Amino acid sequence: MPSTSDLTPSREDLLIAWLSAAAIMVHIFESALPSLLPGLKPGLSNIITITVLCLYGFRIAAWVSVLRVLVGSMLIGTFLSPTFFLSATGALTSLLILWLASLAGTRFSAIGLSVLASMAHMSGQFVCAYFLFIPHAGIWRLFPVLMTIAVILGIINGIISQKLVNRLTQTGS
Amino acid sequence: MTVADRIVIVFAVVVLISLYLLLWTTGPHPTHAKLTDHDHHTISHNLDADRFIDVAGRLGTSKLEINRQRIRFVDSPCKSKVCIHAGWLEHSGQVLACLPNGVLVEMTGGTRQFDAINF
Protein backbone atom coordinates (compact mmCIF):
# COMPACT_ATOMS: atom_id res chain seq x y z
CA MET A 1 0.00 0.00 0.00
CA PRO A 2 1.61 3.27 -1.06
CA SER A 3 2.08 5.95 1.58
CA THR A 4 1.22 9.56 0.78
CA SER A 5 4.89 10.38 0.22
CA ASP A 6 4.94 7.94 -2.68
CA LEU A 7 2.49 10.07 -4.66
CA THR A 8 4.34 11.52 -7.59
CA PRO A 9 2.97 14.84 -8.79
CA SER A 10 2.02 14.85 -12.43
CA ARG A 11 3.27 17.45 -14.89
CA GLU A 12 -0.06 19.19 -14.53
CA ASP A 13 0.18 19.26 -10.73
CA LEU A 14 3.56 20.94 -10.96
CA LEU A 15 2.25 23.44 -13.48
CA ILE A 16 -0.68 24.31 -11.17
CA ALA A 17 1.69 24.65 -8.22
CA TRP A 18 4.03 27.00 -10.06
CA LEU A 19 1.24 29.14 -11.48
CA SER A 20 -0.57 29.28 -8.12
CA ALA A 21 2.65 30.39 -6.46
CA ALA A 22 2.92 33.24 -8.98
CA ALA A 23 -0.72 34.22 -8.39
CA ILE A 24 -0.29 34.09 -4.60
CA MET A 25 2.75 36.32 -4.87
CA VAL A 26 0.81 38.92 -6.84
CA HIS A 27 -2.14 38.55 -4.41
CA ILE A 28 0.08 39.32 -1.41
CA PHE A 29 1.81 42.19 -3.17
CA GLU A 30 -1.59 43.63 -4.02
CA SER A 31 -2.88 43.37 -0.45
CA ALA A 32 -0.07 45.70 0.60
CA LEU A 33 -1.27 48.44 -1.75
CA PRO A 34 -3.40 51.16 -0.17
CA SER A 35 -7.04 51.20 -1.28
CA LEU A 36 -8.75 54.38 -2.47
CA LEU A 37 -12.29 53.14 -1.92
CA PRO A 38 -13.63 50.25 0.18
CA GLY A 39 -13.99 47.12 -1.91
CA LEU A 40 -11.65 48.43 -4.54
CA LYS A 41 -8.50 46.57 -5.57
CA PRO A 42 -6.73 46.61 -8.92
CA GLY A 43 -7.30 42.85 -9.27
CA LEU A 44 -3.75 42.24 -10.45
CA SER A 45 -3.93 38.56 -9.53
CA ASN A 46 -6.71 38.22 -12.08
CA ILE A 47 -4.06 38.92 -14.72
CA ILE A 48 -2.55 35.55 -13.80
CA THR A 49 -5.96 33.79 -13.89
CA ILE A 50 -6.77 35.20 -17.34
CA THR A 51 -3.31 34.47 -18.73
CA VAL A 52 -3.47 30.89 -17.45
CA LEU A 53 -6.95 30.52 -18.94
CA CYS A 54 -5.70 31.66 -22.34
CA LEU A 55 -2.60 29.46 -22.24
CA TYR A 56 -3.73 26.28 -20.47
CA GLY A 57 -7.53 26.26 -20.42
CA PHE A 58 -10.26 26.63 -17.84
CA ARG A 59 -9.50 23.67 -15.55
CA ILE A 60 -6.02 24.85 -14.64
CA ALA A 61 -7.16 28.48 -14.35
CA ALA A 62 -9.87 27.45 -11.87
CA TRP A 63 -7.34 25.53 -9.76
CA VAL A 64 -4.95 28.47 -9.75
CA SER A 65 -7.69 30.95 -8.81
CA VAL A 66 -9.13 28.87 -5.97
CA LEU A 67 -5.71 27.98 -4.55
CA ARG A 68 -4.67 31.62 -4.78
CA VAL A 69 -7.67 32.82 -2.73
CA LEU A 70 -7.23 30.07 -0.10
CA VAL A 71 -3.46 30.16 0.35
CA GLY A 72 -3.21 33.91 -0.20
CA SER A 73 -5.71 34.61 2.60
CA MET A 74 -3.92 32.19 4.94
CA LEU A 75 -0.59 33.91 4.33
CA ILE A 76 -2.01 37.42 4.80
CA GLY A 77 -4.04 36.29 7.81
CA THR A 78 -7.49 37.13 6.46
CA PHE A 79 -8.69 33.51 6.12
CA LEU A 80 -12.42 33.29 7.04
CA SER A 81 -12.56 37.06 7.65
CA PRO A 82 -14.97 39.35 5.76
CA THR A 83 -12.21 40.14 3.24
CA PHE A 84 -11.80 36.44 2.55
CA PHE A 85 -15.51 35.88 1.93
CA LEU A 86 -15.71 38.88 -0.39
CA SER A 87 -12.63 37.72 -2.24
CA ALA A 88 -13.85 34.11 -2.45
CA THR A 89 -17.33 35.01 -3.72
CA GLY A 90 -15.77 37.37 -6.24
CA ALA A 91 -13.34 34.72 -7.45
CA LEU A 92 -16.06 32.05 -7.71
CA THR A 93 -18.46 34.34 -9.61
CA SER A 94 -15.77 35.33 -12.07
CA LEU A 95 -14.78 31.67 -12.51
CA LEU A 96 -18.40 30.87 -13.33
CA ILE A 97 -18.47 33.57 -16.01
CA LEU A 98 -15.07 32.51 -17.34
CA TRP A 99 -16.31 28.92 -17.57
CA LEU A 100 -19.32 30.05 -19.62
CA ALA A 101 -17.04 32.20 -21.79
CA SER A 102 -14.57 29.35 -22.29
CA LEU A 103 -17.41 27.26 -23.71
CA ALA A 104 -17.37 29.72 -26.61
CA GLY A 105 -13.88 28.49 -27.50
CA THR A 106 -11.29 31.07 -28.48
CA ARG A 107 -13.72 33.76 -29.60
CA PHE A 108 -12.74 35.95 -26.64
CA SER A 109 -9.24 37.33 -26.26
CA ALA A 110 -7.74 38.14 -22.84
CA ILE A 111 -9.33 41.61 -22.92
CA GLY A 112 -12.93 40.39 -23.25
CA LEU A 113 -12.35 37.65 -20.68
CA SER A 114 -10.80 40.09 -18.23
CA VAL A 115 -13.67 42.59 -18.51
CA LEU A 116 -16.24 39.81 -18.01
CA ALA A 117 -14.31 38.42 -15.02
CA SER A 118 -13.88 41.83 -13.48
CA MET A 119 -17.59 42.71 -13.75
CA ALA A 120 -18.60 39.29 -12.41
CA HIS A 121 -16.14 39.65 -9.53
CA MET A 122 -17.55 43.04 -8.53
CA SER A 123 -21.17 41.86 -8.78
CA GLY A 124 -20.48 38.72 -6.75
CA GLN A 125 -18.70 40.75 -4.12
CA PHE A 126 -21.55 43.21 -3.87
CA VAL A 127 -24.21 40.53 -3.47
CA CYS A 128 -22.05 38.90 -0.79
CA ALA A 129 -21.49 42.24 0.98
CA TYR A 130 -25.21 42.99 0.88
CA PHE A 131 -26.35 39.65 2.29
CA LEU A 132 -23.55 39.02 4.79
CA PHE A 133 -22.27 42.36 6.01
CA ILE A 134 -24.29 45.46 5.09
CA PRO A 135 -27.94 44.54 4.50
CA HIS A 136 -28.84 48.14 3.71
CA ALA A 137 -30.16 49.15 0.29
CA GLY A 138 -27.78 52.13 0.49
CA ILE A 139 -24.72 50.13 -0.57
CA TRP A 140 -26.18 49.73 -4.06
CA ARG A 141 -25.60 53.46 -4.53
CA LEU A 142 -21.91 52.62 -4.53
CA PHE A 143 -22.36 49.86 -7.08
CA PRO A 144 -22.35 51.91 -10.34
CA VAL A 145 -19.14 53.73 -9.35
CA LEU A 146 -17.29 50.56 -8.38
CA MET A 147 -18.61 48.80 -11.48
CA THR A 148 -17.25 51.61 -13.68
CA ILE A 149 -13.84 51.23 -12.07
CA ALA A 150 -14.14 47.43 -12.42
CA VAL A 151 -14.70 47.76 -16.17
CA ILE A 152 -11.76 50.16 -16.59
CA LEU A 153 -9.44 47.95 -14.53
CA GLY A 154 -10.75 44.91 -16.41
CA ILE A 155 -9.69 46.48 -19.70
CA ILE A 156 -6.24 47.46 -18.35
CA ASN A 157 -5.66 44.01 -16.81
CA GLY A 158 -6.89 42.42 -20.03
CA ILE A 159 -4.34 44.35 -22.09
CA ILE A 160 -1.57 43.29 -19.69
CA SER A 161 -2.74 39.65 -19.90
CA GLN A 162 -2.88 39.79 -23.68
CA LYS A 163 0.70 41.07 -23.80
CA LEU A 164 1.78 38.30 -21.41
CA VAL A 165 0.00 35.66 -23.51
CA ASN A 166 1.59 36.99 -26.72
CA ARG A 167 5.06 37.02 -25.20
CA LEU A 168 4.73 33.56 -23.64
CA THR A 169 3.44 31.95 -26.83
CA GLN A 170 6.22 33.62 -28.84
CA THR A 171 9.01 32.22 -26.67
CA GLY A 172 7.31 28.84 -27.00
CA SER A 173 7.32 27.98 -23.30
CA MET B 1 -9.22 42.59 -30.01
CA THR B 2 -11.76 40.11 -31.39
CA VAL B 3 -15.41 40.67 -32.34
CA ALA B 4 -16.50 38.96 -29.11
CA ASP B 5 -14.32 41.40 -27.12
CA ARG B 6 -16.03 44.35 -28.77
CA ILE B 7 -19.42 42.87 -27.89
CA VAL B 8 -18.27 42.47 -24.27
CA ILE B 9 -17.18 46.11 -24.09
CA VAL B 10 -20.43 47.37 -25.62
CA PHE B 11 -22.29 45.15 -23.14
CA ALA B 12 -20.23 46.60 -20.27
CA VAL B 13 -21.06 50.17 -21.32
CA VAL B 14 -24.79 49.35 -21.58
CA VAL B 15 -24.71 47.74 -18.13
CA LEU B 16 -22.94 50.77 -16.65
CA ILE B 17 -25.39 53.26 -18.15
CA SER B 18 -28.39 51.28 -16.93
CA LEU B 19 -26.82 50.92 -13.47
CA TYR B 20 -26.44 54.70 -13.17
CA LEU B 21 -29.99 55.25 -14.41
CA LEU B 22 -31.38 52.61 -12.08
CA LEU B 23 -29.44 53.35 -8.89
CA TRP B 24 -28.46 56.99 -9.14
CA THR B 25 -31.65 58.77 -10.06
CA THR B 26 -33.17 60.32 -6.96
CA GLY B 27 -36.43 58.70 -6.05
CA PRO B 28 -39.53 60.22 -4.49
CA HIS B 29 -39.29 62.22 -1.29
CA PRO B 30 -40.04 60.75 2.12
CA THR B 31 -43.73 60.75 3.02
CA HIS B 32 -43.70 60.06 6.75
CA ALA B 33 -41.67 60.66 9.88
CA LYS B 34 -41.70 57.75 12.31
CA LEU B 35 -41.47 58.99 15.91
CA THR B 36 -40.58 56.58 18.69
CA ASP B 37 -40.89 57.66 22.32
CA HIS B 38 -39.09 56.34 25.42
CA ASP B 39 -41.69 53.56 25.82
CA HIS B 40 -40.94 52.29 22.28
CA HIS B 41 -44.36 53.45 21.06
CA THR B 42 -44.06 54.33 17.39
CA ILE B 43 -46.33 56.72 15.53
CA SER B 44 -45.96 57.59 11.86
CA HIS B 45 -46.67 61.25 11.05
CA ASN B 46 -47.55 62.45 7.58
CA LEU B 47 -45.16 65.16 6.36
CA ASP B 48 -47.72 66.95 4.22
CA ALA B 49 -49.18 69.32 6.82
CA ASP B 50 -46.83 71.81 8.51
CA ARG B 51 -47.26 71.59 12.29
CA PHE B 52 -45.63 71.10 15.69
CA ILE B 53 -45.67 67.72 17.45
CA ASP B 54 -45.03 67.01 21.12
CA VAL B 55 -43.45 63.68 22.05
CA ALA B 56 -43.26 62.47 25.63
CA GLY B 57 -39.72 61.44 26.55
CA ARG B 58 -37.88 60.12 29.58
CA LEU B 59 -36.98 63.63 30.83
CA GLY B 60 -39.94 65.63 29.54
CA THR B 61 -41.52 66.71 26.29
CA SER B 62 -39.60 67.04 23.02
CA LYS B 63 -41.11 69.44 20.53
CA LEU B 64 -40.72 68.69 16.84
CA GLU B 65 -41.60 70.82 13.84
CA ILE B 66 -42.77 69.55 10.46
CA ASN B 67 -42.23 72.10 7.70
CA ARG B 68 -42.14 71.60 3.91
CA GLN B 69 -41.72 67.79 4.09
CA ARG B 70 -38.90 68.17 6.63
CA ILE B 71 -38.74 67.59 10.36
CA ARG B 72 -36.54 68.91 13.19
CA PHE B 73 -36.34 69.16 16.97
CA VAL B 74 -37.23 72.68 18.12
CA ASP B 75 -37.23 72.11 21.86
CA SER B 76 -35.95 69.39 24.13
CA PRO B 77 -35.44 68.97 27.86
CA CYS B 78 -32.01 67.39 27.35
CA LYS B 79 -28.80 69.15 28.41
CA SER B 80 -26.63 69.01 25.30
CA LYS B 81 -29.35 69.87 22.71
CA VAL B 82 -27.53 67.77 20.11
CA CYS B 83 -30.91 66.84 18.62
CA ILE B 84 -31.80 70.50 18.04
CA HIS B 85 -28.41 71.39 16.59
CA ALA B 86 -28.67 68.46 14.15
CA GLY B 87 -31.19 70.53 12.19
CA TRP B 88 -33.62 69.35 9.53
CA LEU B 89 -34.10 65.79 8.29
CA GLU B 90 -35.16 65.78 4.65
CA HIS B 91 -34.09 62.49 3.06
CA SER B 92 -35.72 59.11 3.41
CA GLY B 93 -33.74 56.77 5.66
CA GLN B 94 -32.31 59.59 7.78
CA VAL B 95 -32.41 58.97 11.50
CA LEU B 96 -32.14 61.41 14.40
CA ALA B 97 -32.30 60.61 18.10
CA CYS B 98 -32.42 62.55 21.34
CA LEU B 99 -30.71 59.90 23.44
CA PRO B 100 -31.14 61.52 26.89
CA ASN B 101 -34.87 61.90 26.28
CA GLY B 102 -35.24 58.56 24.47
CA VAL B 103 -36.93 60.03 21.39
CA LEU B 104 -36.17 58.69 17.92
CA VAL B 105 -37.13 60.10 14.51
CA GLU B 106 -36.81 58.21 11.24
CA MET B 107 -37.80 59.41 7.77
CA THR B 108 -39.72 56.75 5.87
CA GLY B 109 -41.42 56.30 2.51
CA GLY B 110 -40.03 57.27 -0.86
CA THR B 111 -36.61 55.99 -1.78
CA ARG B 112 -34.31 55.34 1.14
CA GLN B 113 -30.91 56.95 0.97
CA PHE B 114 -27.83 56.93 3.20
CA ASP B 115 -28.27 58.33 6.68
CA ALA B 116 -24.51 58.39 7.09
CA ILE B 117 -21.40 57.26 5.23
CA ASN B 118 -18.30 56.04 7.03
CA PHE B 119 -15.12 54.65 5.59
Coordinates of C-alpha atoms in Angstrom, one line a residue:
Chain A
M1 CA 0.0 0.0 0.0
P2 CA 1.6 3.3 -1.1
S3 CA 2.1 5.9 1.6
T4 CA 1.2 9.6 0.8
S5 CA 4.9 10.4 0.2
D6 CA 4.9 7.9 -2.7
L7 CA 2.5 10.1 -4.7
T8 CA 4.3 11.5 -7.6
P9 CA 3.0 14.8 -8.8
S10 CA 2.0 14.9 -12.4
R11 CA 3.3 17.4 -14.9
E12 CA -0.1 19.2 -14.5
D13 CA 0.2 19.3 -10.7
L14 CA 3.6 20.9 -11.0
L15 CA 2.2 23.4 -13.5
I16 CA -0.7 24.3 -11.2
A17 CA 1.7 24.6 -8.2
W18 CA 4.0 27.0 -10.1
L19 CA 1.2 29.1 -11.5
S20 CA -0.6 29.3 -8.1
A21 CA 2.7 30.4 -6.5
A22 CA 2.9 33.2 -9.0
A23 CA -0.7 34.2 -8.4
I24 CA -0.3 34.1 -4.6
M25 CA 2.8 36.3 -4.9
V26 CA 0.8 38.9 -6.8
H27 CA -2.1 38.6 -4.4
I28 CA 0.1 39.3 -1.4
F29 CA 1.8 42.2 -3.2
E30 CA -1.6 43.6 -4.0
S31 CA -2.9 43.4 -0.4
A32 CA -0.1 45.7 0.6
L33 CA -1.3 48.4 -1.8
P34 CA -3.4 51.2 -0.2
S35 CA -7.0 51.2 -1.3
L36 CA -8.7 54.4 -2.5
L37 CA -12.3 53.1 -1.9
P38 CA -13.6 50.3 0.2
G39 CA -14.0 47.1 -1.9
L40 CA -11.6 48.4 -4.5
K41 CA -8.5 46.6 -5.6
P42 CA -6.7 46.6 -8.9
G43 CA -7.3 42.9 -9.3
L44 CA -3.8 42.2 -10.4
S45 CA -3.9 38.6 -9.5
N46 CA -6.7 38.2 -12.1
I47 CA -4.1 38.9 -14.7
I48 CA -2.6 35.5 -13.8
T49 CA -6.0 33.8 -13.9
I50 CA -6.8 35.2 -17.3
T51 CA -3.3 34.5 -18.7
V52 CA -3.5 30.9 -17.4
L53 CA -6.9 30.5 -18.9
C54 CA -5.7 31.7 -22.3
L55 CA -2.6 29.5 -22.2
Y56 CA -3.7 26.3 -20.5
G57 CA -7.5 26.3 -20.4
F58 CA -10.3 26.6 -17.8
R59 CA -9.5 23.7 -15.6
I60 CA -6.0 24.9 -14.6
A61 CA -7.2 28.5 -14.4
A62 CA -9.9 27.4 -11.9
W63 CA -7.3 25.5 -9.8
V64 CA -4.9 28.5 -9.7
S65 CA -7.7 30.9 -8.8
V66 CA -9.1 28.9 -6.0
L67 CA -5.7 28.0 -4.5
R68 CA -4.7 31.6 -4.8
V69 CA -7.7 32.8 -2.7
L70 CA -7.2 30.1 -0.1
V71 CA -3.5 30.2 0.3
G72 CA -3.2 33.9 -0.2
S73 CA -5.7 34.6 2.6
M74 CA -3.9 32.2 4.9
L75 CA -0.6 33.9 4.3
I76 CA -2.0 37.4 4.8
G77 CA -4.0 36.3 7.8
T78 CA -7.5 37.1 6.5
F79 CA -8.7 33.5 6.1
L80 CA -12.4 33.3 7.0
S81 CA -12.6 37.1 7.6
P82 CA -15.0 39.4 5.8
T83 CA -12.2 40.1 3.2
F84 CA -11.8 36.4 2.6
F85 CA -15.5 35.9 1.9
L86 CA -15.7 38.9 -0.4
S87 CA -12.6 37.7 -2.2
A88 CA -13.8 34.1 -2.4
T89 CA -17.3 35.0 -3.7
G90 CA -15.8 37.4 -6.2
A91 CA -13.3 34.7 -7.4
L92 CA -16.1 32.0 -7.7
T93 CA -18.5 34.3 -9.6
S94 CA -15.8 35.3 -12.1
L95 CA -14.8 31.7 -12.5
L96 CA -18.4 30.9 -13.3
I97 CA -18.5 33.6 -16.0
L98 CA -15.1 32.5 -17.3
W99 CA -16.3 28.9 -17.6
L100 CA -19.3 30.1 -19.6
A101 CA -17.0 32.2 -21.8
S102 CA -14.6 29.4 -22.3
L103 CA -17.4 27.3 -23.7
A104 CA -17.4 29.7 -26.6
G105 CA -13.9 28.5 -27.5
T106 CA -11.3 31.1 -28.5
R107 CA -13.7 33.8 -29.6
F108 CA -12.7 36.0 -26.6
S109 CA -9.2 37.3 -26.3
A110 CA -7.7 38.1 -22.8
I111 CA -9.3 41.6 -22.9
G112 CA -12.9 40.4 -23.2
L113 CA -12.3 37.6 -20.7
S114 CA -10.8 40.1 -18.2
V115 CA -13.7 42.6 -18.5
L116 CA -16.2 39.8 -18.0
A117 CA -14.3 38.4 -15.0
S118 CA -13.9 41.8 -13.5
M119 CA -17.6 42.7 -13.7
A120 CA -18.6 39.3 -12.4
H121 CA -16.1 39.7 -9.5
M122 CA -17.5 43.0 -8.5
S123 CA -21.2 41.9 -8.8
G124 CA -20.5 38.7 -6.8
Q125 CA -18.7 40.7 -4.1
F126 CA -21.6 43.2 -3.9
V127 CA -24.2 40.5 -3.5
C128 CA -22.1 38.9 -0.8
A129 CA -21.5 42.2 1.0
Y130 CA -25.2 43.0 0.9
F131 CA -26.3 39.6 2.3
L132 CA -23.5 39.0 4.8
F133 CA -22.3 42.4 6.0
I134 CA -24.3 45.5 5.1
P135 CA -27.9 44.5 4.5
H136 CA -28.8 48.1 3.7
A137 CA -30.2 49.1 0.3
G138 CA -27.8 52.1 0.5
I139 CA -24.7 50.1 -0.6
W140 CA -26.2 49.7 -4.1
R141 CA -25.6 53.5 -4.5
L142 CA -21.9 52.6 -4.5
F143 CA -22.4 49.9 -7.1
P144 CA -22.4 51.9 -10.3
V145 CA -19.1 53.7 -9.3
L146 CA -17.3 50.6 -8.4
M147 CA -18.6 48.8 -11.5
T148 CA -17.3 51.6 -13.7
I149 CA -13.8 51.2 -12.1
A150 CA -14.1 47.4 -12.4
V151 CA -14.7 47.8 -16.2
I152 CA -11.8 50.2 -16.6
L153 CA -9.4 48.0 -14.5
G154 CA -10.7 44.9 -16.4
I155 CA -9.7 46.5 -19.7
I156 CA -6.2 47.5 -18.3
N157 CA -5.7 44.0 -16.8
G158 CA -6.9 42.4 -20.0
I159 CA -4.3 44.4 -22.1
I160 CA -1.6 43.3 -19.7
S161 CA -2.7 39.7 -19.9
Q162 CA -2.9 39.8 -23.7
K163 CA 0.7 41.1 -23.8
L164 CA 1.8 38.3 -21.4
V165 CA 0.0 35.7 -23.5
N166 CA 1.6 37.0 -26.7
R167 CA 5.1 37.0 -25.2
L168 CA 4.7 33.6 -23.6
T169 CA 3.4 32.0 -26.8
Q170 CA 6.2 33.6 -28.8
T171 CA 9.0 32.2 -26.7
G172 CA 7.3 28.8 -27.0
S173 CA 7.3 28.0 -23.3
Chain B
M1 CA -9.2 42.6 -30.0
T2 CA -11.8 40.1 -31.4
V3 CA -15.4 40.7 -32.3
A4 CA -16.5 39.0 -29.1
D5 CA -14.3 41.4 -27.1
R6 CA -16.0 44.3 -28.8
I7 CA -19.4 42.9 -27.9
V8 CA -18.3 42.5 -24.3
I9 CA -17.2 46.1 -24.1
V10 CA -20.4 47.4 -25.6
F11 CA -22.3 45.1 -23.1
A12 CA -20.2 46.6 -20.3
V13 CA -21.1 50.2 -21.3
V14 CA -24.8 49.4 -21.6
V15 CA -24.7 47.7 -18.1
L16 CA -22.9 50.8 -16.7
I17 CA -25.4 53.3 -18.1
S18 CA -28.4 51.3 -16.9
L19 CA -26.8 50.9 -13.5
Y20 CA -26.4 54.7 -13.2
L21 CA -30.0 55.2 -14.4
L22 CA -31.4 52.6 -12.1
L23 CA -29.4 53.4 -8.9
W24 CA -28.5 57.0 -9.1
T25 CA -31.6 58.8 -10.1
T26 CA -33.2 60.3 -7.0
G27 CA -36.4 58.7 -6.1
P28 CA -39.5 60.2 -4.5
H29 CA -39.3 62.2 -1.3
P30 CA -40.0 60.8 2.1
T31 CA -43.7 60.7 3.0
H32 CA -43.7 60.1 6.8
A33 CA -41.7 60.7 9.9
K34 CA -41.7 57.8 12.3
L35 CA -41.5 59.0 15.9
T36 CA -40.6 56.6 18.7
D37 CA -40.9 57.7 22.3
H38 CA -39.1 56.3 25.4
D39 CA -41.7 53.6 25.8
H40 CA -40.9 52.3 22.3
H41 CA -44.4 53.4 21.1
T42 CA -44.1 54.3 17.4
I43 CA -46.3 56.7 15.5
S44 CA -46.0 57.6 11.9
H45 CA -46.7 61.2 11.1
N46 CA -47.5 62.4 7.6
L47 CA -45.2 65.2 6.4
D48 CA -47.7 66.9 4.2
A49 CA -49.2 69.3 6.8
D50 CA -46.8 71.8 8.5
R51 CA -47.3 71.6 12.3
F52 CA -45.6 71.1 15.7
I53 CA -45.7 67.7 17.5
D54 CA -45.0 67.0 21.1
V55 CA -43.4 63.7 22.0
A56 CA -43.3 62.5 25.6
G57 CA -39.7 61.4 26.5
R58 CA -37.9 60.1 29.6
L59 CA -37.0 63.6 30.8
G60 CA -39.9 65.6 29.5
T61 CA -41.5 66.7 26.3
S62 CA -39.6 67.0 23.0
K63 CA -41.1 69.4 20.5
L64 CA -40.7 68.7 16.8
E65 CA -41.6 70.8 13.8
I66 CA -42.8 69.6 10.5
N67 CA -42.2 72.1 7.7
R68 CA -42.1 71.6 3.9
Q69 CA -41.7 67.8 4.1
R70 CA -38.9 68.2 6.6
I71 CA -38.7 67.6 10.4
R72 CA -36.5 68.9 13.2
F73 CA -36.3 69.2 17.0
V74 CA -37.2 72.7 18.1
D75 CA -37.2 72.1 21.9
S76 CA -36.0 69.4 24.1
P77 CA -35.4 69.0 27.9
C78 CA -32.0 67.4 27.4
K79 CA -28.8 69.2 28.4
S80 CA -26.6 69.0 25.3
K81 CA -29.4 69.9 22.7
V82 CA -27.5 67.8 20.1
C83 CA -30.9 66.8 18.6
I84 CA -31.8 70.5 18.0
H85 CA -28.4 71.4 16.6
A86 CA -28.7 68.5 14.2
G87 CA -31.2 70.5 12.2
W88 CA -33.6 69.3 9.5
L89 CA -34.1 65.8 8.3
E90 CA -35.2 65.8 4.7
H91 CA -34.1 62.5 3.1
S92 CA -35.7 59.1 3.4
G93 CA -33.7 56.8 5.7
Q94 CA -32.3 59.6 7.8
V95 CA -32.4 59.0 11.5
L96 CA -32.1 61.4 14.4
A97 CA -32.3 60.6 18.1
C98 CA -32.4 62.5 21.3
L99 CA -30.7 59.9 23.4
P100 CA -31.1 61.5 26.9
N101 CA -34.9 61.9 26.3
G102 CA -35.2 58.6 24.5
V103 CA -36.9 60.0 21.4
L104 CA -36.2 58.7 17.9
V105 CA -37.1 60.1 14.5
E106 CA -36.8 58.2 11.2
M107 CA -37.8 59.4 7.8
T108 CA -39.7 56.8 5.9
G109 CA -41.4 56.3 2.5
G110 CA -40.0 57.3 -0.9
T111 CA -36.6 56.0 -1.8
R112 CA -34.3 55.3 1.1
Q113 CA -30.9 57.0 1.0
F114 CA -27.8 56.9 3.2
D115 CA -28.3 58.3 6.7
A116 CA -24.5 58.4 7.1
I117 CA -21.4 57.3 5.2
N118 CA -18.3 56.0 7.0
F119 CA -15.1 54.7 5.6

